[in-house]
């Protein structure tokens, strides 16, 4: 985490250094035009401790359309949008496309965006191509401030990685499905608040949309990627036609099925690597129900070892089931700690 944070800080310092020389650069005009087409989004997700801010890009449409990546910040159905001039409006979620992790927002008809991107289907990104990544990573920009710019190159066009064991796959909001072709970048773009940002070429032409933070399921390394514009086009068309697959929190939470099948305990959907291990569902008459688990319990430890997120909690419980068919859970229920013994079959 320290290495990732240091790399991100160095990237931001480089961005600011580039900004001072922007007026003399031939890239300045298209870059600034692209920055005007980026908005800051502020919402209130349902899970405490996760970012309530991110980035969105303006696209042609009436009323104004904004495309961003799915996240807990959008769970309220409405967000506050702040554009590059500091103008504010309320944007509402009109649809989601679960296969790409993208969300379409609409602004009021009275609102006028300062600029927008053209969705050019003929754009063909290529490896080693020089690009700019624009986003409000770390929530640095506020009011009429322009978003952060990171310079880099397209490392490769490659499929999103997936777990070697499909049973270990846990979906993340705002991330394309495994196997989807994405632009792999050599810039550190997998940062809080960057989701929904864009990648453009040196002429300011849109190449892709940044997805949510994502780690490799096999190595744990952070993946810096963007969904190519062709896939963005297709997702927008599906959403507007009403044919896009929407996300279902309960389906996502229990997609692997193993923990729920062996204990009747269902945890909340994995939003990102820091998603806390809250109990979403307890099947009546199940081992979890008999042990005394309740919805909204927060699992803070398993077999005496602290767990910090839903992934680590799930893995620890499954290890307990494998070794002795039990797992001792320490739960935070309101302001009280409760200890229970959960019994289940080996996964």
XYZ file of C-alpha atoms in Angstrom:
347
model
C 0.000 0.000 0.000
C 2.897 2.379 0.794
C 4.479 1.704 -2.592
C 1.164 2.324 -4.345
C 0.550 5.559 -2.424
C 4.097 6.786 -3.116
C 3.724 6.018 -6.813
C 0.405 7.850 -6.921
C 1.881 10.905 -5.160
C 4.820 10.988 -7.565
C 2.344 10.783 -10.437
C 0.408 13.761 -9.082
C 3.617 15.776 -8.682
C 4.466 15.061 -12.309
C 0.958 16.153 -13.303
C 1.396 19.508 -11.551
C 4.835 19.947 -13.088
C 3.372 19.352 -16.540
C 0.598 21.838 -15.867
C 3.100 24.684 -15.391
C 4.484 24.097 -18.864
C 1.137 23.483 -20.529
C 0.881 26.896 -22.181
C 3.971 26.284 -24.309
C 3.070 22.705 -25.209
C 1.343 21.853 -28.502
C -0.852 19.480 -26.469
C -2.193 22.282 -24.246
C -5.296 23.246 -26.242
C -6.745 19.742 -26.836
C -5.849 18.769 -23.277
C -7.641 21.756 -21.759
C -10.639 21.136 -24.026
C -10.786 17.565 -22.745
C -10.538 18.750 -19.133
C -13.601 20.944 -19.659
C -15.566 17.814 -20.583
C -14.892 16.212 -17.189
C -17.127 16.659 -14.146
C -16.690 15.955 -10.459
C -19.426 13.754 -8.990
C -20.406 13.668 -5.317
C -22.813 11.152 -3.833
C -23.483 9.203 -0.671
C -22.931 5.462 -0.920
C -24.634 3.097 1.493
C -21.442 1.576 2.914
C -19.476 3.673 5.398
C -15.780 4.254 4.798
C -15.933 4.239 0.975
C -15.395 7.288 -1.223
C -18.463 9.420 -1.887
C -16.810 11.128 -4.864
C -15.592 10.174 -8.322
C -15.304 11.395 -11.910
C -17.666 11.538 -14.881
C -17.391 12.527 -18.545
C -19.855 14.562 -20.632
C -21.192 13.101 -23.848
C -23.560 14.424 -26.520
C -27.214 14.169 -25.609
C -30.320 16.079 -24.617
C -30.674 16.272 -21.703
C -26.930 16.181 -21.109
C -25.583 12.663 -20.644
C -22.754 11.771 -18.286
C -20.966 8.421 -18.299
C -19.134 7.127 -15.243
C -18.176 3.865 -13.543
C -20.514 2.193 -11.076
C -19.782 2.663 -7.373
C -21.381 2.944 -3.946
C -21.432 6.735 -4.421
C -24.249 6.240 -6.949
C -26.452 4.014 -4.796
C -28.699 6.932 -3.856
C -29.745 7.257 -7.501
C -28.733 10.932 -7.629
C -25.409 12.754 -7.367
C -24.242 16.347 -7.283
C -22.333 17.247 -10.433
C -19.758 20.060 -10.442
C -18.319 21.026 -13.825
C -15.045 22.720 -14.764
C -16.622 26.176 -14.335
C -17.881 25.375 -10.846
C -21.506 25.121 -12.004
C -23.578 22.577 -10.082
C -26.598 20.471 -10.888
C -28.227 17.262 -9.745
C -27.688 14.294 -12.063
C -29.777 11.148 -11.800
C -28.881 7.561 -12.625
C -30.835 6.389 -15.676
C -29.293 2.966 -16.161
C -26.393 0.603 -15.573
C -24.557 -1.924 -17.700
C -23.203 -4.667 -15.436
C -21.053 -6.253 -18.161
C -18.887 -3.125 -18.473
C -19.450 -1.563 -15.043
C -20.622 1.704 -16.634
C -23.485 3.942 -15.510
C -25.390 6.558 -17.492
C -26.466 9.783 -15.756
C -28.744 12.557 -16.986
C -28.580 16.241 -16.101
C -31.599 18.591 -16.213
C -32.490 19.980 -19.643
C -31.736 23.478 -18.354
C -28.100 22.561 -17.688
C -25.470 23.236 -20.359
C -22.172 21.349 -20.239
C -19.007 23.401 -20.909
C -17.742 20.786 -23.377
C -18.257 17.154 -24.322
C -16.541 14.186 -25.946
C -17.480 12.723 -29.299
C -17.991 8.965 -29.324
C -15.957 8.110 -32.420
C -16.317 4.433 -33.283
C -13.391 4.615 -35.710
C -10.771 5.232 -33.009
C -8.282 2.361 -32.816
C -5.994 2.546 -29.762
C -2.596 0.928 -30.216
C 0.118 -0.310 -27.856
C 2.800 2.267 -26.971
C 0.445 5.108 -27.963
C 0.983 8.254 -25.913
C -2.093 9.160 -23.855
C -3.425 11.401 -21.103
C -5.564 10.087 -18.231
C -7.957 12.689 -16.794
C -9.735 12.138 -13.479
C -10.483 13.593 -10.068
C -8.280 11.030 -8.340
C -8.077 11.477 -4.559
C -10.735 14.213 -4.857
C -8.025 16.851 -5.388
C -10.100 19.130 -7.646
C -13.043 21.059 -6.214
C -15.303 23.841 -7.444
C -14.029 25.318 -10.714
C -10.668 23.524 -10.553
C -9.690 21.306 -13.466
C -9.196 17.600 -12.864
C -5.834 15.869 -12.563
C -3.900 14.891 -15.695
C -1.564 11.899 -15.836
C 0.696 11.223 -18.782
C 1.417 7.694 -19.942
C 1.177 5.161 -22.728
C -1.037 2.232 -23.618
C 0.918 -0.811 -22.492
C -1.327 -3.349 -24.216
C -4.831 -4.250 -25.321
C -5.600 -7.262 -23.166
C -8.466 -9.091 -21.432
C -9.364 -8.289 -17.838
C -7.765 -10.987 -15.681
C -9.842 -13.455 -13.719
C -9.198 -15.894 -10.901
C -7.655 -19.236 -11.820
C -10.467 -20.853 -9.854
C -13.832 -19.445 -11.054
C -15.244 -20.199 -7.603
C -12.941 -17.502 -6.205
C -14.301 -14.784 -8.514
C -16.039 -11.974 -6.664
C -17.410 -9.146 -8.810
C -16.488 -5.543 -8.102
C -18.735 -2.571 -8.878
C -17.534 -0.480 -11.797
C -15.191 -3.166 -13.152
C -15.750 -4.947 -16.503
C -16.390 -8.672 -16.452
C -13.323 -10.952 -16.677
C -12.205 -11.478 -20.255
C -13.419 -8.074 -21.496
C -10.806 -6.355 -23.676
C -9.398 -3.237 -22.002
C -6.580 -0.743 -22.486
C -3.787 -1.565 -20.042
C -1.956 1.628 -19.051
C 1.516 2.346 -17.700
C 0.199 5.277 -15.625
C -1.014 4.714 -12.045
C -4.725 5.332 -12.642
C -6.240 2.827 -10.203
C -6.823 5.417 -7.480
C -9.732 6.531 -5.262
C -11.988 8.924 -7.170
C -10.520 8.117 -10.596
C -13.395 5.845 -11.650
C -15.302 7.377 -14.552
C -12.339 9.445 -15.731
C -11.166 9.220 -19.328
C -8.145 8.400 -21.449
C -7.518 10.626 -24.479
C -4.831 10.821 -27.140
C -2.629 13.876 -27.676
C -5.348 15.432 -29.866
C -7.886 15.139 -27.053
C -9.784 12.326 -28.802
C -11.503 9.947 -26.407
C -9.927 6.476 -26.280
C -11.536 4.985 -23.188
C -13.173 5.381 -19.768
C -11.361 4.535 -16.532
C -13.003 1.788 -14.492
C -13.123 1.369 -10.732
C -10.106 0.364 -8.662
C -9.229 -3.243 -9.306
C -6.621 -5.742 -8.135
C -5.477 -8.852 -9.949
C -7.253 -11.867 -8.400
C -4.074 -13.933 -8.754
C -1.209 -11.534 -7.911
C -2.956 -8.787 -5.938
C -1.296 -6.122 -8.116
C -3.366 -3.035 -8.922
C -4.593 -2.980 -12.520
C -4.425 0.330 -14.402
C -6.914 0.064 -17.236
C -9.620 1.773 -19.285
C -12.634 0.447 -21.155
C -12.165 1.179 -24.897
C -14.517 3.657 -26.550
C -16.083 0.940 -28.710
C -17.279 -0.874 -25.586
C -18.449 2.443 -24.082
C -20.554 3.098 -27.194
C -22.127 -0.346 -26.995
C -22.885 0.037 -23.273
C -24.596 3.408 -23.795
C -26.728 1.946 -26.583
C -27.758 -1.001 -24.391
C -28.642 1.267 -21.469
C -30.716 3.638 -23.615
C -32.455 0.704 -25.299
C -33.278 -0.867 -21.933
C -31.405 -4.074 -22.772
C -28.358 -3.624 -20.511
C -27.811 -6.204 -17.743
C -28.296 -4.318 -14.465
C -26.440 -5.227 -11.296
C -28.277 -7.131 -8.600
C -26.590 -6.667 -5.191
C -27.876 -9.964 -3.805
C -26.891 -11.858 -6.943
C -23.427 -10.312 -6.803
C -23.052 -11.051 -3.102
C -23.864 -14.723 -3.508
C -22.496 -15.357 -7.015
C -19.806 -17.760 -5.789
C -22.404 -19.483 -3.620
C -19.920 -21.389 -1.470
C -20.109 -19.501 1.818
C -23.862 -19.042 1.551
C -24.434 -22.666 0.511
C -22.425 -24.075 3.421
C -23.593 -21.739 6.185
C -26.531 -19.605 5.030
C -24.409 -16.487 5.616
C -24.451 -13.844 2.862
C -22.120 -10.843 2.986
C -22.604 -7.540 1.154
C -21.397 -7.206 -2.460
C -17.700 -6.612 -2.986
C -17.402 -2.982 -4.092
C -13.622 -2.818 -3.908
C -10.731 -4.305 -1.946
C -11.721 -2.321 1.169
C -15.391 -3.337 1.290
C -16.189 -4.039 4.978
C -17.557 -7.479 5.902
C -21.160 -6.595 6.723
C -23.779 -9.340 6.853
C -26.394 -8.729 4.154
C -28.537 -11.820 4.535
C -29.039 -14.750 6.916
C -31.002 -17.703 5.565
C -33.733 -18.745 8.038
C -32.976 -22.087 9.708
C -29.385 -22.116 8.426
C -26.228 -22.624 10.540
C -25.708 -18.845 10.474
C -29.242 -18.291 11.756
C -28.828 -20.933 14.468
C -25.517 -19.365 15.544
C -27.188 -15.985 16.039
C -25.954 -13.998 13.024
C -28.080 -10.990 12.111
C -28.209 -8.710 9.056
C -26.036 -5.579 9.458
C -23.583 -7.375 11.778
C -19.993 -6.411 10.950
C -17.461 -9.263 11.057
C -14.313 -7.861 12.682
C -12.447 -11.107 13.445
C -12.492 -14.789 12.497
C -10.920 -17.363 14.824
C -9.277 -14.538 16.756
C -7.614 -12.952 13.707
C -8.741 -9.486 12.603
C -10.314 -9.253 9.144
C -10.449 -5.921 7.380
C -12.684 -6.583 4.394
C -15.285 -8.904 2.917
C -12.685 -10.884 0.926
C -10.483 -11.671 3.927
C -13.515 -12.516 6.085
C -14.868 -14.939 3.484
C -11.488 -16.629 3.038
C -10.973 -16.979 6.810
C -14.417 -18.518 7.363
C -13.887 -20.980 4.507
C -10.509 -21.995 5.979
C -12.200 -22.700 9.307
C -14.832 -24.840 7.600
C -12.138 -26.771 5.718
C -10.087 -27.513 8.853
C -12.764 -28.254 11.460
C -16.182 -27.307 10.023
C -16.459 -24.350 12.421
C -15.400 -20.710 12.536
C -15.539 -18.408 15.553
C -16.787 -14.974 14.467
C -16.427 -11.735 16.402
C -19.214 -9.393 15.330
C -19.797 -5.707 15.914
C -23.524 -5.299 16.497
C -24.324 -1.666 17.097
C -21.783 -0.712 19.766
C -21.471 -4.218 21.207
C -19.033 -7.027 20.346
C -20.664 -10.443 20.013
C -18.849 -13.772 19.596
C -20.547 -16.732 17.913
C -19.475 -20.130 16.598
C -20.545 -20.723 13.018
C -20.786 -24.324 11.853
C -20.708 -25.334 8.215
C -19.618 -27.981 5.750
C -16.179 -27.914 4.153
C -16.278 -25.912 0.876
